[in-house]
Each structure stands twice: as structure tokens, then as C-alpha cells.
mmCIF file of C-alpha atoms and ligand atoms in Angstrom:
data_model
loop_
_atom_site.group_PDB
_atom_site.id
_atom_site.type_symbol
_atom_site.label_atom_id
_atom_site.label_comp_id
_atom_site.label_asym_id
_atom_site.label_seq_id
_atom_site.Cartn_x
_atom_site.Cartn_y
_atom_site.Cartn_z
ATOM 1 C CA UNK K 1 -27.651 -16.789 -14.069
ATOM 2 C CA UNK K 2 -28.924 -18.859 -17.193
ATOM 3 C CA UNK K 3 -26.028 -19.313 -19.813
ATOM 4 C CA UNK K 4 -28.602 -20.442 -22.300
ATOM 5 C CA UNK K 5 -31.430 -18.316 -24.796
ATOM 6 C CA UNK K 6 -34.985 -19.753 -24.674
ATOM 7 C CA UNK K 7 -35.164 -19.279 -29.421
ATOM 8 C CA UNK K 8 -37.674 -19.106 -31.992
ATOM 9 C CA UNK K 9 -36.532 -22.265 -34.490
ATOM 10 C CA UNK K 10 -39.494 -22.048 -36.956
ATOM 11 C CA UNK K 11 -43.011 -20.636 -37.487
ATOM 12 C CA UNK K 12 -45.646 -21.724 -39.754
ATOM 13 C CA UNK K 13 -49.420 -21.160 -39.947
ATOM 14 C CA UNK K 14 -52.877 -21.954 -41.567
ATOM 15 C CA UNK K 15 -56.353 -20.170 -42.672
ATOM 16 C CA UNK K 16 -58.879 -22.192 -43.278
ATOM 17 C CA UNK K 17 -60.131 -21.929 -47.483
ATOM 18 C CA UNK K 18 -63.485 -20.842 -47.027
ATOM 19 C CA UNK K 19 -63.416 -16.370 -47.139
ATOM 20 C CA UNK K 20 -66.358 -14.651 -44.919
ATOM 21 C CA UNK K 21 -66.386 -10.647 -47.297
ATOM 22 C CA UNK K 22 -68.254 -8.292 -45.096
ATOM 23 C CA UNK K 23 -70.300 -7.428 -48.744
ATOM 24 C CA UNK K 24 -71.393 -11.277 -48.005
ATOM 25 C CA UNK K 25 -72.405 -10.510 -44.357
ATOM 26 C CA UNK K 26 -73.692 -7.558 -44.648
ATOM 27 C CA UNK K 27 -76.409 -9.690 -46.486
ATOM 28 C CA UNK K 28 -76.925 -12.089 -43.542
ATOM 29 C CA UNK K 29 -76.931 -8.646 -40.523
ATOM 30 C CA UNK K 30 -77.846 -5.270 -41.007
ATOM 31 C CA UNK K 31 -74.291 -4.090 -41.607
ATOM 32 C CA UNK K 32 -72.160 -2.703 -44.668
ATOM 33 C CA UNK K 33 -68.865 -2.872 -45.853
ATOM 34 C CA UNK K 34 -67.485 0.478 -45.413
ATOM 35 C CA UNK K 35 -69.124 0.220 -41.896
ATOM 36 C CA UNK K 36 -66.635 -2.423 -40.891
ATOM 37 C CA UNK K 37 -64.144 -1.578 -42.659
ATOM 38 C CA UNK K 38 -64.694 2.466 -40.585
ATOM 39 C CA UNK K 39 -64.730 0.602 -37.202
ATOM 40 C CA UNK K 40 -61.984 -1.872 -37.656
ATOM 41 C CA UNK K 41 -60.275 -2.270 -40.605
ATOM 42 C CA UNK K 42 -61.171 -5.621 -41.112
ATOM 43 C CA UNK K 43 -62.433 -6.158 -44.972
ATOM 44 C CA UNK K 44 -62.801 -9.832 -45.278
ATOM 45 C CA UNK K 45 -61.745 -13.665 -42.034
ATOM 46 C CA UNK K 46 -61.588 -17.102 -43.156
ATOM 47 C CA UNK K 47 -63.961 -19.491 -41.331
ATOM 48 C CA UNK K 48 -63.353 -23.047 -41.053
ATOM 49 C CA UNK K 49 -65.604 -26.289 -42.862
ATOM 50 C CA UNK K 50 -67.906 -27.939 -40.034
ATOM 51 C CA UNK K 51 -65.524 -30.300 -39.747
ATOM 52 C CA UNK K 52 -62.142 -28.719 -39.796
ATOM 53 C CA UNK K 53 -61.554 -28.290 -36.027
ATOM 54 C CA UNK K 54 -59.161 -26.198 -34.023
ATOM 55 C CA UNK K 55 -56.981 -29.438 -33.672
ATOM 56 C CA UNK K 56 -57.136 -30.081 -37.472
ATOM 57 C CA UNK K 57 -55.797 -26.159 -38.550
ATOM 58 C CA UNK K 58 -53.232 -26.383 -35.821
ATOM 59 C CA UNK K 59 -51.737 -29.955 -37.144
ATOM 60 C CA UNK K 60 -51.438 -27.664 -40.298
ATOM 61 C CA UNK K 61 -49.313 -24.339 -38.778
ATOM 62 C CA UNK K 62 -47.220 -27.077 -36.903
ATOM 63 C CA UNK K 63 -46.548 -28.866 -39.464
ATOM 64 C CA UNK K 64 -45.355 -26.006 -40.472
ATOM 65 C CA UNK K 65 -43.060 -24.896 -38.099
ATOM 66 C CA UNK K 66 -41.472 -28.547 -37.616
ATOM 67 C CA UNK K 67 -39.973 -28.602 -41.795
ATOM 68 C CA UNK K 68 -39.229 -24.303 -41.441
ATOM 69 C CA UNK K 69 -37.197 -25.631 -38.307
ATOM 70 C CA UNK K 70 -36.409 -28.926 -39.508
ATOM 71 C CA UNK K 71 -37.104 -31.186 -36.937
ATOM 72 C CA UNK K 72 -39.833 -34.379 -36.501
ATOM 73 C CA UNK K 73 -41.651 -34.838 -34.422
ATOM 74 C CA UNK K 74 -40.442 -37.029 -32.470
ATOM 75 C CA UNK K 75 -37.949 -34.035 -30.817
ATOM 76 C CA UNK K 76 -40.247 -32.608 -28.989
ATOM 77 C CA UNK K 77 -41.307 -32.727 -25.874
ATOM 78 C CA UNK K 78 -43.299 -30.141 -24.931
ATOM 79 C CA UNK K 79 -47.005 -29.070 -26.366
ATOM 80 C CA UNK K 80 -48.940 -26.048 -25.390
ATOM 81 C CA UNK K 81 -52.408 -25.287 -27.449
ATOM 82 C CA UNK K 82 -53.192 -21.451 -26.368
ATOM 83 C CA UNK K 83 -56.651 -21.891 -27.530
ATOM 84 C CA UNK K 84 -60.718 -20.849 -25.897
ATOM 85 C CA UNK K 85 -62.006 -23.262 -28.324
ATOM 86 C CA UNK K 86 -60.299 -26.069 -27.988
ATOM 87 C CA UNK K 87 -62.419 -29.307 -30.275
ATOM 88 C CA UNK K 88 -63.566 -30.615 -27.149
ATOM 89 C CA UNK K 89 -64.619 -28.804 -23.253
ATOM 90 C CA UNK K 90 -62.313 -32.070 -22.362
ATOM 91 C CA UNK K 91 -60.081 -33.559 -23.182
ATOM 92 C CA UNK K 92 -57.907 -30.508 -24.125
ATOM 93 C CA UNK K 93 -56.724 -29.936 -27.853
ATOM 94 C CA UNK K 94 -53.293 -30.383 -27.264
ATOM 95 C CA UNK K 95 -54.164 -33.994 -26.754
ATOM 96 C CA UNK K 96 -55.472 -33.983 -29.535
ATOM 97 C CA UNK K 97 -52.809 -32.615 -31.720
ATOM 98 C CA UNK K 98 -50.006 -34.550 -30.279
ATOM 99 C CA UNK K 99 -51.973 -37.908 -31.697
ATOM 100 C CA UNK K 100 -52.265 -36.595 -34.903
ATOM 101 C CA UNK K 101 -48.996 -34.774 -35.334
ATOM 102 C CA UNK K 102 -47.768 -38.015 -33.756
ATOM 103 C CA UNK K 103 -45.903 -36.557 -30.876
ATOM 104 C CA UNK K 104 -43.923 -39.114 -28.941
ATOM 105 C CA UNK K 105 -45.680 -40.380 -25.616
ATOM 106 C CA UNK K 106 -43.492 -39.070 -23.586
ATOM 107 C CA UNK K 107 -44.530 -35.185 -24.406
ATOM 108 C CA UNK K 108 -46.321 -33.069 -21.590
ATOM 109 C CA UNK K 109 -49.503 -31.631 -23.216
ATOM 110 C CA UNK K 110 -51.963 -29.416 -22.299
ATOM 111 C CA UNK K 111 -54.311 -26.567 -22.850
ATOM 112 C CA UNK K 112 -53.460 -22.279 -22.176
ATOM 113 C CA UNK K 113 -56.445 -20.464 -21.486
ATOM 114 C CA UNK K 114 -55.753 -16.299 -22.101
ATOM 115 C CA UNK K 115 -58.545 -15.332 -24.931
ATOM 116 C CA UNK K 116 -56.114 -12.874 -27.214
ATOM 117 C CA UNK K 117 -53.648 -13.052 -24.979
ATOM 118 C CA UNK K 118 -52.773 -16.721 -25.374
ATOM 119 C CA UNK K 119 -50.021 -16.957 -27.086
ATOM 120 C CA UNK K 120 -48.124 -14.678 -25.004
ATOM 121 C CA UNK K 121 -48.263 -16.638 -22.081
ATOM 122 C CA UNK K 122 -47.884 -19.981 -24.142
ATOM 123 C CA UNK K 123 -45.105 -18.933 -25.203
ATOM 124 C CA UNK K 124 -43.519 -17.487 -21.907
ATOM 125 C CA UNK K 125 -44.614 -20.275 -20.460
ATOM 126 C CA UNK K 126 -43.583 -22.500 -22.533
ATOM 127 C CA UNK K 127 -39.342 -20.645 -22.185
ATOM 128 C CA UNK K 128 -39.950 -21.344 -18.482
ATOM 129 C CA UNK K 129 -40.137 -24.650 -18.717
ATOM 130 C CA UNK K 130 -36.853 -25.437 -21.164
ATOM 131 C CA UNK K 131 -35.217 -23.113 -18.845
ATOM 132 C CA UNK K 132 -36.018 -25.557 -16.387
ATOM 133 C CA UNK K 133 -34.065 -27.673 -17.854
ATOM 134 C CA UNK K 134 -36.343 -30.983 -18.099
ATOM 135 C CA UNK K 135 -38.192 -29.850 -21.702
ATOM 136 C CA UNK K 136 -35.726 -29.268 -24.682
ATOM 137 C CA UNK K 137 -37.598 -28.363 -27.534
ATOM 138 C CA UNK K 138 -41.086 -26.882 -27.294
ATOM 139 C CA UNK K 139 -43.740 -26.557 -29.958
ATOM 140 C CA UNK K 140 -46.296 -23.611 -28.362
ATOM 141 C CA UNK K 141 -50.154 -23.399 -30.953
ATOM 142 C CA UNK K 142 -52.046 -20.575 -30.741
ATOM 143 C CA UNK K 143 -55.746 -22.239 -32.185
ATOM 144 C CA UNK K 144 -59.406 -21.244 -32.516
ATOM 145 C CA UNK K 145 -62.502 -22.378 -34.793
ATOM 146 C CA UNK K 146 -64.142 -18.692 -33.627
ATOM 147 C CA UNK K 147 -66.984 -19.215 -35.959
ATOM 148 C CA UNK K 148 -68.347 -21.793 -33.504
ATOM 149 C CA UNK K 149 -69.364 -19.656 -31.074
ATOM 150 C CA UNK K 150 -70.624 -16.302 -32.563
ATOM 151 C CA UNK K 151 -73.994 -14.918 -32.711
ATOM 152 C CA UNK K 152 -74.096 -14.886 -36.843
ATOM 153 C CA UNK K 153 -77.237 -12.656 -35.710
ATOM 154 C CA UNK K 154 -75.687 -10.516 -33.767
ATOM 155 C CA UNK K 155 -73.887 -7.671 -35.661
ATOM 156 C CA UNK K 156 -71.811 -6.355 -33.124
ATOM 157 C CA UNK K 157 -69.830 -9.362 -32.494
ATOM 158 C CA UNK K 158 -69.881 -11.159 -35.728
ATOM 159 C CA UNK K 159 -68.334 -8.572 -37.662
ATOM 160 C CA UNK K 160 -64.575 -8.372 -35.634
ATOM 161 C CA UNK K 161 -63.626 -12.895 -35.880
ATOM 162 C CA UNK K 162 -62.109 -15.460 -37.669
ATOM 163 C CA UNK K 163 -60.121 -18.767 -37.550
ATOM 164 C CA UNK K 164 -57.147 -19.981 -37.918
ATOM 165 C CA UNK K 165 -53.565 -21.529 -36.855
ATOM 166 C CA UNK K 166 -50.077 -20.305 -36.385
ATOM 167 C CA UNK K 167 -47.178 -22.154 -34.443
ATOM 168 C CA UNK K 168 -43.584 -21.675 -33.068
ATOM 169 C CA UNK K 169 -40.945 -24.380 -32.508
ATOM 170 C CA UNK K 170 -38.761 -23.623 -28.675
ATOM 171 C CA UNK K 171 -35.365 -24.876 -28.561
ATOM 172 C CA UNK K 172 -32.674 -23.432 -26.788
ATOM 173 C CA UNK K 173 -29.280 -21.815 -27.547
ATOM 174 C CA UNK K 174 -26.339 -21.398 -25.282
ATOM 175 C CA UNK K 175 -25.429 -18.017 -25.226
ATOM 176 C CA UNK K 176 -27.479 -15.730 -23.520
ATOM 177 C CA UNK K 177 -29.154 -11.675 -25.301
ATOM 178 C CA UNK K 178 -30.933 -14.010 -27.812
ATOM 179 C CA UNK K 179 -34.175 -14.926 -28.291
ATOM 180 C CA UNK K 180 -37.273 -14.303 -25.998
ATOM 181 C CA UNK K 181 -35.487 -11.360 -23.413
ATOM 182 C CA UNK K 182 -38.473 -10.968 -21.222
ATOM 183 C CA UNK K 183 -42.239 -11.267 -20.715
ATOM 184 C CA UNK K 184 -45.374 -8.993 -18.876
ATOM 185 C CA UNK K 185 -48.608 -11.214 -18.651
ATOM 186 C CA UNK K 186 -51.126 -9.683 -16.158
ATOM 187 C CA UNK K 187 -55.276 -9.618 -16.277
ATOM 188 C CA UNK K 188 -57.815 -6.824 -15.839
ATOM 189 C CA UNK K 189 -59.646 -9.404 -13.429
ATOM 190 C CA UNK K 190 -62.589 -7.334 -13.048
ATOM 191 C CA UNK K 191 -63.428 -6.634 -16.745
ATOM 192 C CA UNK K 192 -64.483 -10.624 -17.108
ATOM 193 C CA UNK K 193 -68.154 -9.233 -17.932
ATOM 194 C CA UNK K 194 -66.512 -6.837 -21.149
ATOM 195 C CA UNK K 195 -65.923 -10.748 -22.753
ATOM 196 C CA UNK K 196 -67.681 -13.661 -22.130
ATOM 197 C CA UNK K 197 -69.669 -17.220 -23.185
ATOM 198 C CA UNK K 198 -71.867 -17.086 -20.206
ATOM 199 C CA UNK K 199 -72.773 -20.176 -20.675
ATOM 200 C CA UNK K 200 -71.976 -23.544 -21.469
ATOM 201 C CA UNK K 201 -68.784 -23.798 -18.122
ATOM 202 C CA UNK K 202 -69.794 -25.644 -14.933
ATOM 203 C CA UNK K 203 -71.713 -21.688 -13.531
ATOM 204 C CA UNK K 204 -74.624 -22.061 -15.752
ATOM 205 C CA UNK K 205 -73.466 -25.773 -18.330
ATOM 206 C CA UNK K 206 -75.766 -25.521 -21.438
ATOM 207 C CA UNK K 207 -80.204 -26.136 -21.086
ATOM 208 C CA UNK K 208 -82.193 -26.012 -24.202
ATOM 209 C CA UNK K 209 -82.866 -22.550 -23.648
ATOM 210 C CA UNK K 210 -79.583 -21.196 -22.999
ATOM 211 C CA UNK K 211 -78.553 -22.083 -26.537
ATOM 212 C CA UNK K 212 -82.422 -20.828 -27.862
ATOM 213 C CA UNK K 213 -80.903 -17.507 -26.695
ATOM 214 C CA UNK K 214 -77.480 -18.552 -27.790
ATOM 215 C CA UNK K 215 -75.687 -18.060 -24.693
ATOM 216 C CA UNK K 216 -73.095 -19.699 -26.062
ATOM 217 C CA UNK K 217 -72.079 -17.141 -28.097
ATOM 218 C CA UNK K 218 -69.555 -14.669 -27.279
ATOM 219 C CA UNK K 219 -70.945 -11.629 -26.218
ATOM 220 C CA UNK K 220 -68.606 -8.281 -25.838
ATOM 221 C CA UNK K 221 -69.223 -4.422 -24.508
ATOM 222 C CA UNK K 222 -67.121 -3.303 -27.006
ATOM 223 C CA UNK K 223 -66.038 0.215 -26.363
ATOM 224 C CA UNK K 224 -65.078 -1.114 -22.618
ATOM 225 C CA UNK K 225 -62.759 -3.616 -24.131
ATOM 226 C CA UNK K 226 -61.062 -0.810 -27.030
ATOM 227 C CA UNK K 227 -59.842 1.160 -23.417
ATOM 228 C CA UNK K 228 -58.875 -1.256 -21.454
ATOM 229 C CA UNK K 229 -57.746 -2.646 -24.564
ATOM 230 C CA UNK K 230 -54.953 0.308 -25.434
ATOM 231 C CA UNK K 231 -54.269 0.999 -22.193
ATOM 232 C CA UNK K 232 -53.235 -2.411 -21.165
ATOM 233 C CA UNK K 233 -51.639 -3.228 -24.029
ATOM 234 C CA UNK K 234 -49.286 0.991 -23.823
ATOM 235 C CA UNK K 235 -48.663 -0.673 -20.200
ATOM 236 C CA UNK K 236 -47.142 -3.796 -21.230
ATOM 237 C CA UNK K 237 -46.182 -3.188 -24.334
ATOM 238 C CA UNK K 238 -43.669 0.093 -22.238
ATOM 239 C CA UNK K 239 -43.117 -2.253 -19.044
ATOM 240 C CA UNK K 240 -41.415 -4.565 -20.344
ATOM 241 C CA UNK K 241 -39.090 -2.150 -22.414
ATOM 242 C CA UNK K 242 -38.403 -0.517 -20.092
ATOM 243 C CA UNK K 243 -36.841 -3.892 -18.032
ATOM 244 C CA UNK K 244 -34.998 -4.693 -21.055
ATOM 245 C CA UNK K 245 -33.693 -1.598 -21.067
ATOM 246 C CA UNK K 246 -34.652 -1.331 -24.735
ATOM 247 C CA UNK K 247 -35.645 2.714 -27.045
ATOM 248 C CA UNK K 248 -38.502 2.355 -28.640
ATOM 249 C CA UNK K 249 -36.947 2.768 -31.106
ATOM 250 C CA UNK K 250 -34.650 0.360 -31.131
ATOM 251 C CA UNK K 251 -37.924 -2.347 -32.613
ATOM 252 C CA UNK K 252 -37.959 -3.195 -35.890
ATOM 253 C CA UNK K 253 -41.354 -4.393 -35.447
ATOM 254 C CA UNK K 254 -44.582 -4.821 -33.440
ATOM 255 C CA UNK K 255 -46.967 -8.002 -33.599
ATOM 256 C CA UNK K 256 -49.735 -6.452 -31.642
ATOM 257 C CA UNK K 257 -52.710 -8.533 -31.736
ATOM 258 C CA UNK K 258 -54.900 -7.822 -34.635
ATOM 259 C CA UNK K 259 -58.167 -7.299 -32.949
ATOM 260 C CA UNK K 260 -59.227 -3.102 -34.527
ATOM 261 C CA UNK K 261 -56.824 -1.825 -37.173
ATOM 262 C CA UNK K 262 -57.857 1.388 -34.943
ATOM 263 C CA UNK K 263 -56.592 0.242 -32.004
ATOM 264 C CA UNK K 264 -52.979 -0.430 -33.379
ATOM 265 C CA UNK K 265 -53.129 2.787 -34.825
ATOM 266 C CA UNK K 266 -53.301 4.195 -31.405
ATOM 267 C CA UNK K 267 -50.637 2.114 -29.778
ATOM 268 C CA UNK K 268 -48.633 3.466 -32.718
ATOM 269 C CA UNK K 269 -49.360 7.156 -31.395
ATOM 270 C CA UNK K 270 -48.357 6.053 -27.700
ATOM 271 C CA UNK K 271 -45.386 4.645 -28.432
ATOM 272 C CA UNK K 272 -44.813 7.024 -30.984
ATOM 273 C CA UNK K 273 -43.931 4.126 -34.017
ATOM 274 C CA UNK K 274 -44.801 4.878 -37.653
ATOM 275 C CA UNK K 275 -47.199 2.044 -38.676
ATOM 276 C CA UNK K 276 -45.252 0.675 -41.191
ATOM 277 C CA UNK K 277 -43.091 -0.641 -38.113
ATOM 278 C CA UNK K 278 -46.443 -2.632 -36.965
ATOM 279 C CA UNK K 279 -47.159 -6.079 -38.844
ATOM 280 C CA UNK K 280 -51.209 -5.646 -40.173
ATOM 281 C CA UNK K 281 -52.682 -8.223 -41.439
ATOM 282 C CA UNK K 282 -56.839 -7.614 -39.608
ATOM 283 C CA UNK K 283 -57.193 -7.116 -42.911
ATOM 284 C CA UNK K 284 -57.275 -10.744 -44.113
ATOM 285 C CA UNK K 285 -58.064 -12.232 -41.267
ATOM 286 C CA UNK K 286 -60.713 -10.214 -38.228
ATOM 287 C CA UNK K 287 -59.596 -11.139 -34.621
ATOM 288 C CA UNK K 288 -58.284 -14.753 -34.636
ATOM 289 C CA UNK K 289 -58.061 -14.454 -31.366
ATOM 290 C CA UNK K 290 -54.894 -16.537 -30.032
ATOM 291 C CA UNK K 291 -54.063 -17.968 -33.170
ATOM 292 C CA UNK K 292 -53.958 -14.333 -34.083
ATOM 293 C CA UNK K 293 -50.331 -12.896 -33.264
ATOM 294 C CA UNK K 294 -48.696 -16.689 -34.695
ATOM 295 C CA UNK K 295 -49.613 -16.434 -38.292
ATOM 296 C CA UNK K 296 -48.942 -12.622 -37.766
ATOM 297 C CA UNK K 297 -45.316 -13.761 -36.386
ATOM 298 C CA UNK K 298 -44.958 -15.995 -39.493
ATOM 299 C CA UNK K 299 -46.580 -14.538 -41.592
ATOM 300 C CA UNK K 300 -43.924 -11.171 -40.991
ATOM 301 C CA UNK K 301 -41.112 -14.250 -40.929
ATOM 302 C CA UNK K 302 -41.531 -15.643 -44.170
ATOM 303 C CA UNK K 303 -42.257 -12.335 -45.261
ATOM 304 C CA UNK K 304 -38.130 -11.072 -44.848
ATOM 305 C CA UNK K 305 -39.437 -8.716 -42.347
ATOM 306 C CA UNK K 306 -37.475 -9.695 -39.677
ATOM 307 C CA UNK K 307 -33.948 -10.510 -39.859
ATOM 308 C CA UNK K 308 -31.652 -11.608 -37.716
ATOM 309 C CA UNK K 309 -30.675 -9.114 -35.196
ATOM 310 C CA UNK K 310 -33.670 -7.531 -35.155
ATOM 311 C CA UNK K 311 -35.406 -6.609 -32.020
ATOM 312 C CA UNK K 312 -39.151 -6.968 -32.047
ATOM 313 C CA UNK K 313 -42.038 -6.927 -29.988
ATOM 314 C CA UNK K 314 -45.125 -8.999 -29.366
ATOM 315 C CA UNK K 315 -48.129 -6.987 -27.991
ATOM 316 C CA UNK K 316 -51.607 -8.139 -26.791
ATOM 317 C CA UNK K 317 -54.830 -8.262 -25.494
ATOM 318 C CA UNK K 318 -57.952 -10.474 -24.363
ATOM 319 C CA UNK K 319 -60.619 -11.822 -22.906
ATOM 320 C CA UNK K 320 -59.960 -11.969 -19.091
ATOM 321 C CA UNK K 321 -58.731 -9.017 -19.352
ATOM 322 C CA UNK K 322 -55.342 -11.053 -20.072
ATOM 323 C CA UNK K 323 -52.990 -8.855 -21.383
ATOM 324 C CA UNK K 324 -48.958 -9.997 -22.529
ATOM 325 C CA UNK K 325 -46.109 -8.371 -23.738
ATOM 326 C CA UNK K 326 -42.509 -9.743 -24.864
ATOM 327 C CA UNK K 327 -39.494 -9.237 -26.295
ATOM 328 C CA UNK K 328 -37.559 -11.464 -28.748
ATOM 329 C CA UNK K 329 -33.491 -10.513 -30.568
ATOM 330 C CA UNK K 330 -33.532 -12.717 -33.601
HETATM 331 C C1 LIG F 1 -66.649 -3.731 -31.797
HETATM 332 C C2 LIG F 1 -66.618 -2.072 -32.652
HETATM 333 C C3 LIG F 1 -65.736 -2.365 -33.627
HETATM 334 C C4 LIG F 1 -67.380 -1.170 -32.224
HETATM 335 O O1 LIG F 1 -67.061 -0.142 -32.813
HETATM 336 P P1 LIG F 1 -67.843 1.517 -31.932
HETATM 337 O O2 LIG F 1 -66.860 2.734 -32.648
HETATM 338 O O3 LIG F 1 -67.443 1.167 -31.066
HETATM 339 O O4 LIG F 1 -69.317 1.571 -31.807
HETATM 340 P P2 LIG F 1 -70.447 1.248 -31.191
HETATM 341 O O5 LIG F 1 -70.379 0.635 -29.834
HETATM 342 O O6 LIG F 1 -69.998 3.169 -30.601
HETATM 343 O O7 LIG F 1 -71.415 1.322 -31.984
HETATM 344 C C5 LIG F 1 -71.971 2.826 -32.855
HETATM 345 C C6 LIG F 1 -73.387 2.198 -33.601
HETATM 346 O O8 LIG F 1 -72.895 1.220 -35.235
HETATM 347 C C7 LIG F 1 -74.456 0.347 -34.683
HETATM 348 N N1 LIG F 1 -73.415 -1.703 -35.149
HETATM 349 C C8 LIG F 1 -72.562 -2.004 -33.981
HETATM 350 N N2 LIG F 1 -72.027 -3.268 -34.868
HETATM 351 C C9 LIG F 1 -72.380 -2.608 -35.993
HETATM 352 C C10 LIG F 1 -72.131 -2.841 -37.465
HETATM 353 N N3 LIG F 1 -71.452 -3.988 -37.164
HETATM 354 N N4 LIG F 1 -72.907 -2.821 -38.132
HETATM 355 C C11 LIG F 1 -73.070 -1.253 -37.952
HETATM 356 N N5 LIG F 1 -73.868 -0.433 -37.318
HETATM 357 C C12 LIG F 1 -73.305 -1.239 -36.182
HETATM 358 C C13 LIG F 1 -74.170 -0.057 -32.987
HETATM 359 O O9 LIG F 1 -75.363 -0.399 -32.595
HETATM 360 C C14 LIG F 1 -74.736 1.584 -32.660
HETATM 361 O O10 LIG F 1 -75.728 2.115 -32.861
HETATM 362 P P3 LIG F 1 -76.158 2.779 -32.039
HETATM 363 O O11 LIG F 1 -75.603 4.240 -32.069
HETATM 364 O O12 LIG F 1 -77.659 3.522 -33.138
HETATM 365 O O13 LIG F 1 -76.511 2.337 -30.720
HETATM 366 C C15 LIG F 1 -65.168 -1.702 -30.821
HETATM 367 O O14 LIG F 1 -66.013 -1.050 -30.249
HETATM 368 C C16 LIG F 1 -63.943 -2.687 -30.963
HETATM 369 O O15 LIG F 1 -63.669 -2.670 -31.357
HETATM 370 N N6 LIG F 1 -64.392 -2.463 -29.427
HETATM 371 C C17 LIG F 1 -63.453 -3.529 -29.546
HETATM 372 C C18 LIG F 1 -63.584 -4.817 -29.199
HETATM 373 C C19 LIG F 1 -62.050 -5.436 -29.970
HETATM 374 O O16 LIG F 1 -60.532 -5.382 -29.812
HETATM 375 N N7 LIG F 1 -62.474 -6.924 -29.569
HETATM 376 C C20 LIG F 1 -61.143 -8.156 -28.826
HETATM 377 C C21 LIG F 1 -61.262 -8.342 -27.991
HETATM 378 S S1 LIG F 1 -59.615 -9.276 -28.569
#
């Protein structure tokens, strides 16, 4: 039995400067501020500059997390970057970040693609690798430049997504019952046709025709995703609570994936937990996929919503359709 716990030592986040509000979007496609806000809860989202890469955003979030943890780049020996919009398909975004951040060349660096569940998957992976005893301090980043894969003529998707980055430093303490108490990861692989980018992979490499058809952009069956998302998040939340013998009313704060306010409200109803125990920032950032939970986590910590001893539930779902939950005692 393990005698140590994996704990979050610091968090950081970054949102690009450029704000794209609903009114501006309504001048680009046939939509309205009223439609977007009533169906999704989103008022605005951030867009990275053309020359601002996912790695650049990840580096800033990481620097803020390191500063909060009081650590130096040289202290990190494991870097996991959760993203589905890396700078390039190859090499990994983690390698760009390692170099820009000045991490040790003895740092294990890799990307993890679990779409919007990516940060929860990466956190679990980092904790397992730390618990193995072979790594001491992990940097876990969730970052996306979704604006690079949005079809700006498709009103059913372009109103939903945004860019950003969040990071956490994970370490170990010689104490049990703190930090990551447990996780529950999974996927409904039968839902790979509900949310996808069809071209640019090895099955259908990019062609002139695929670019003309904007097949390198995100496509989604929104209604189906909505239903499966609510089911997956509810199950993932219930399972982890049961596994850790914790009742919903013992949770101080839920940090759900920020895809849609209505999905978060449905989870609040299912878990019978009031909305004031949920972190919501989807109104300001839209859906930033793997960056959504670490940005919300960082904002919650910095605004004093998380105190020592509190139990926080992270719960996510995303393309795949992947899902994941994690319980953390601070
Ligand atoms: C996308 C989503 C907001 C759409 O809401 P909805 O209530 O299901 O809306 P529908 O898809 O049924 O569309 C209703 C109508 O609005 C229209 N519509 C779609 N997008 C629109 C927009 N941006 N502005 C105005 N009208 C729009 C549709 O064309 C449809 O018109 P029709 O009835 O004439 O065909 C919702 O399905 C959703 O949030 N799904 C989950 C998406 C998600 O979370 N994805 C990320 C997973 S990590």
C-alpha cells in the first residue's frame, strides 16, 4: 500500500488577448447573441493570434504554475501535454514546450489526446507515473488552439469553441488521504462519428479537395453529443464518489468541463448539488477542450474558492467520446 499522495503544488492559466464576442460572430454567420447565450451560456471566447502557437500559450500557463509552486523548470522531470491541437502533428507539442520553457533534457515529454477529457487523463497518468517512484515532479498542461480547426462558416460549431491553456504542477507528499483520491476514466468508442476532424490523419490525408470542403475542421452532431455528455459525466461522477466513499454533499466544488452551461446545469440536477458549488466560466471562454478544466481550476484556486481540506470533483467528456472524473482533497 502506498504511503504517499500525489498533490497539486501550483496552477497557472493563460487566455489570449483577443476577445470574440457573440455580436461579432453574428456578423460572420447567421446567429444571434440571444441564440448562443440561451443554448450554450457562452457570451465570448478568446482567440490566439495567428503567430501564437499552442506551445506558446502552454509555456505561459506553465510559468505561472511553476511560480505559484515556487519551483524552477529544472525541478520538472515529467511533462504531459493534453491537446488535440498541437503545433504540428509531429513532433509532440510537449517537446516545443520543453525547449521554450528550458526544461531539463532528462524530462520525459509527450502529448496525450483525449480531447476535452485530456487534462483529467493527463493528471491521472502523471499521478500514476509519480507513484511508480520513477518521477518526482510533473508538469501537466491542457492547451488548445481550436480556432485553427474551426470552420468559421459553420454556425453549429464556430460559436462554441475558444483558445487557451491551463497547467498544474504535481508532486508527492509522505502522507495518505490528500491530493488525488481517485479517478475514473473511460470512453464510448462507438461515438467517434459524433465529434471529429475527418481529414489530416493517416486515414484521409489532407488534399486540395478536403481543404476546399473544410474537412480539416471540427464537425459535430450536437444533440447526440449533448445526451451522451450528460450520461457520461453523471456516471463518471457517481462512480468516483462511490469508489472513494464520498457523498455528493461532501464535495465543496465541482470543476466540470466547460462545454455548455445547460450540460453543467443538468449535472447539478442529477447530483443534487446547487449550481453555486460548480465553477462556471464557459460564458467568458467557450469550450477550450483540454484547457477548460485547468483554466477553471486555476481561476477557482486564485479566487479563494478552494481551501485546505476541501474535496473537489473534476469531471469531463469529449470527442472519442472520452470521459473522466477525479477527486482531489486539498
Ligand atoms: C450545439 C448545441 C448548442 C445546439 O443546441 P440545440 O438546442 O441542440 O440546437 P439544435 O442543434 O437542435 O438546433 C436547433 C436549430 O438551431 C439552428 N442553429 C444551430 N446553430 C445555430 C446558431 N449558432 N445560431 C442560430 N441557430 C443555430 C439549427 O440549424 C437548428 O435549426 P433548424 O431547427 O431549423 O434545423 C447543443 O446541441 C450542444 O451544446 N451540444 C453539445 C455540444 C458540445 O458540448 N460539444 C463539445 C463536446 S466536448
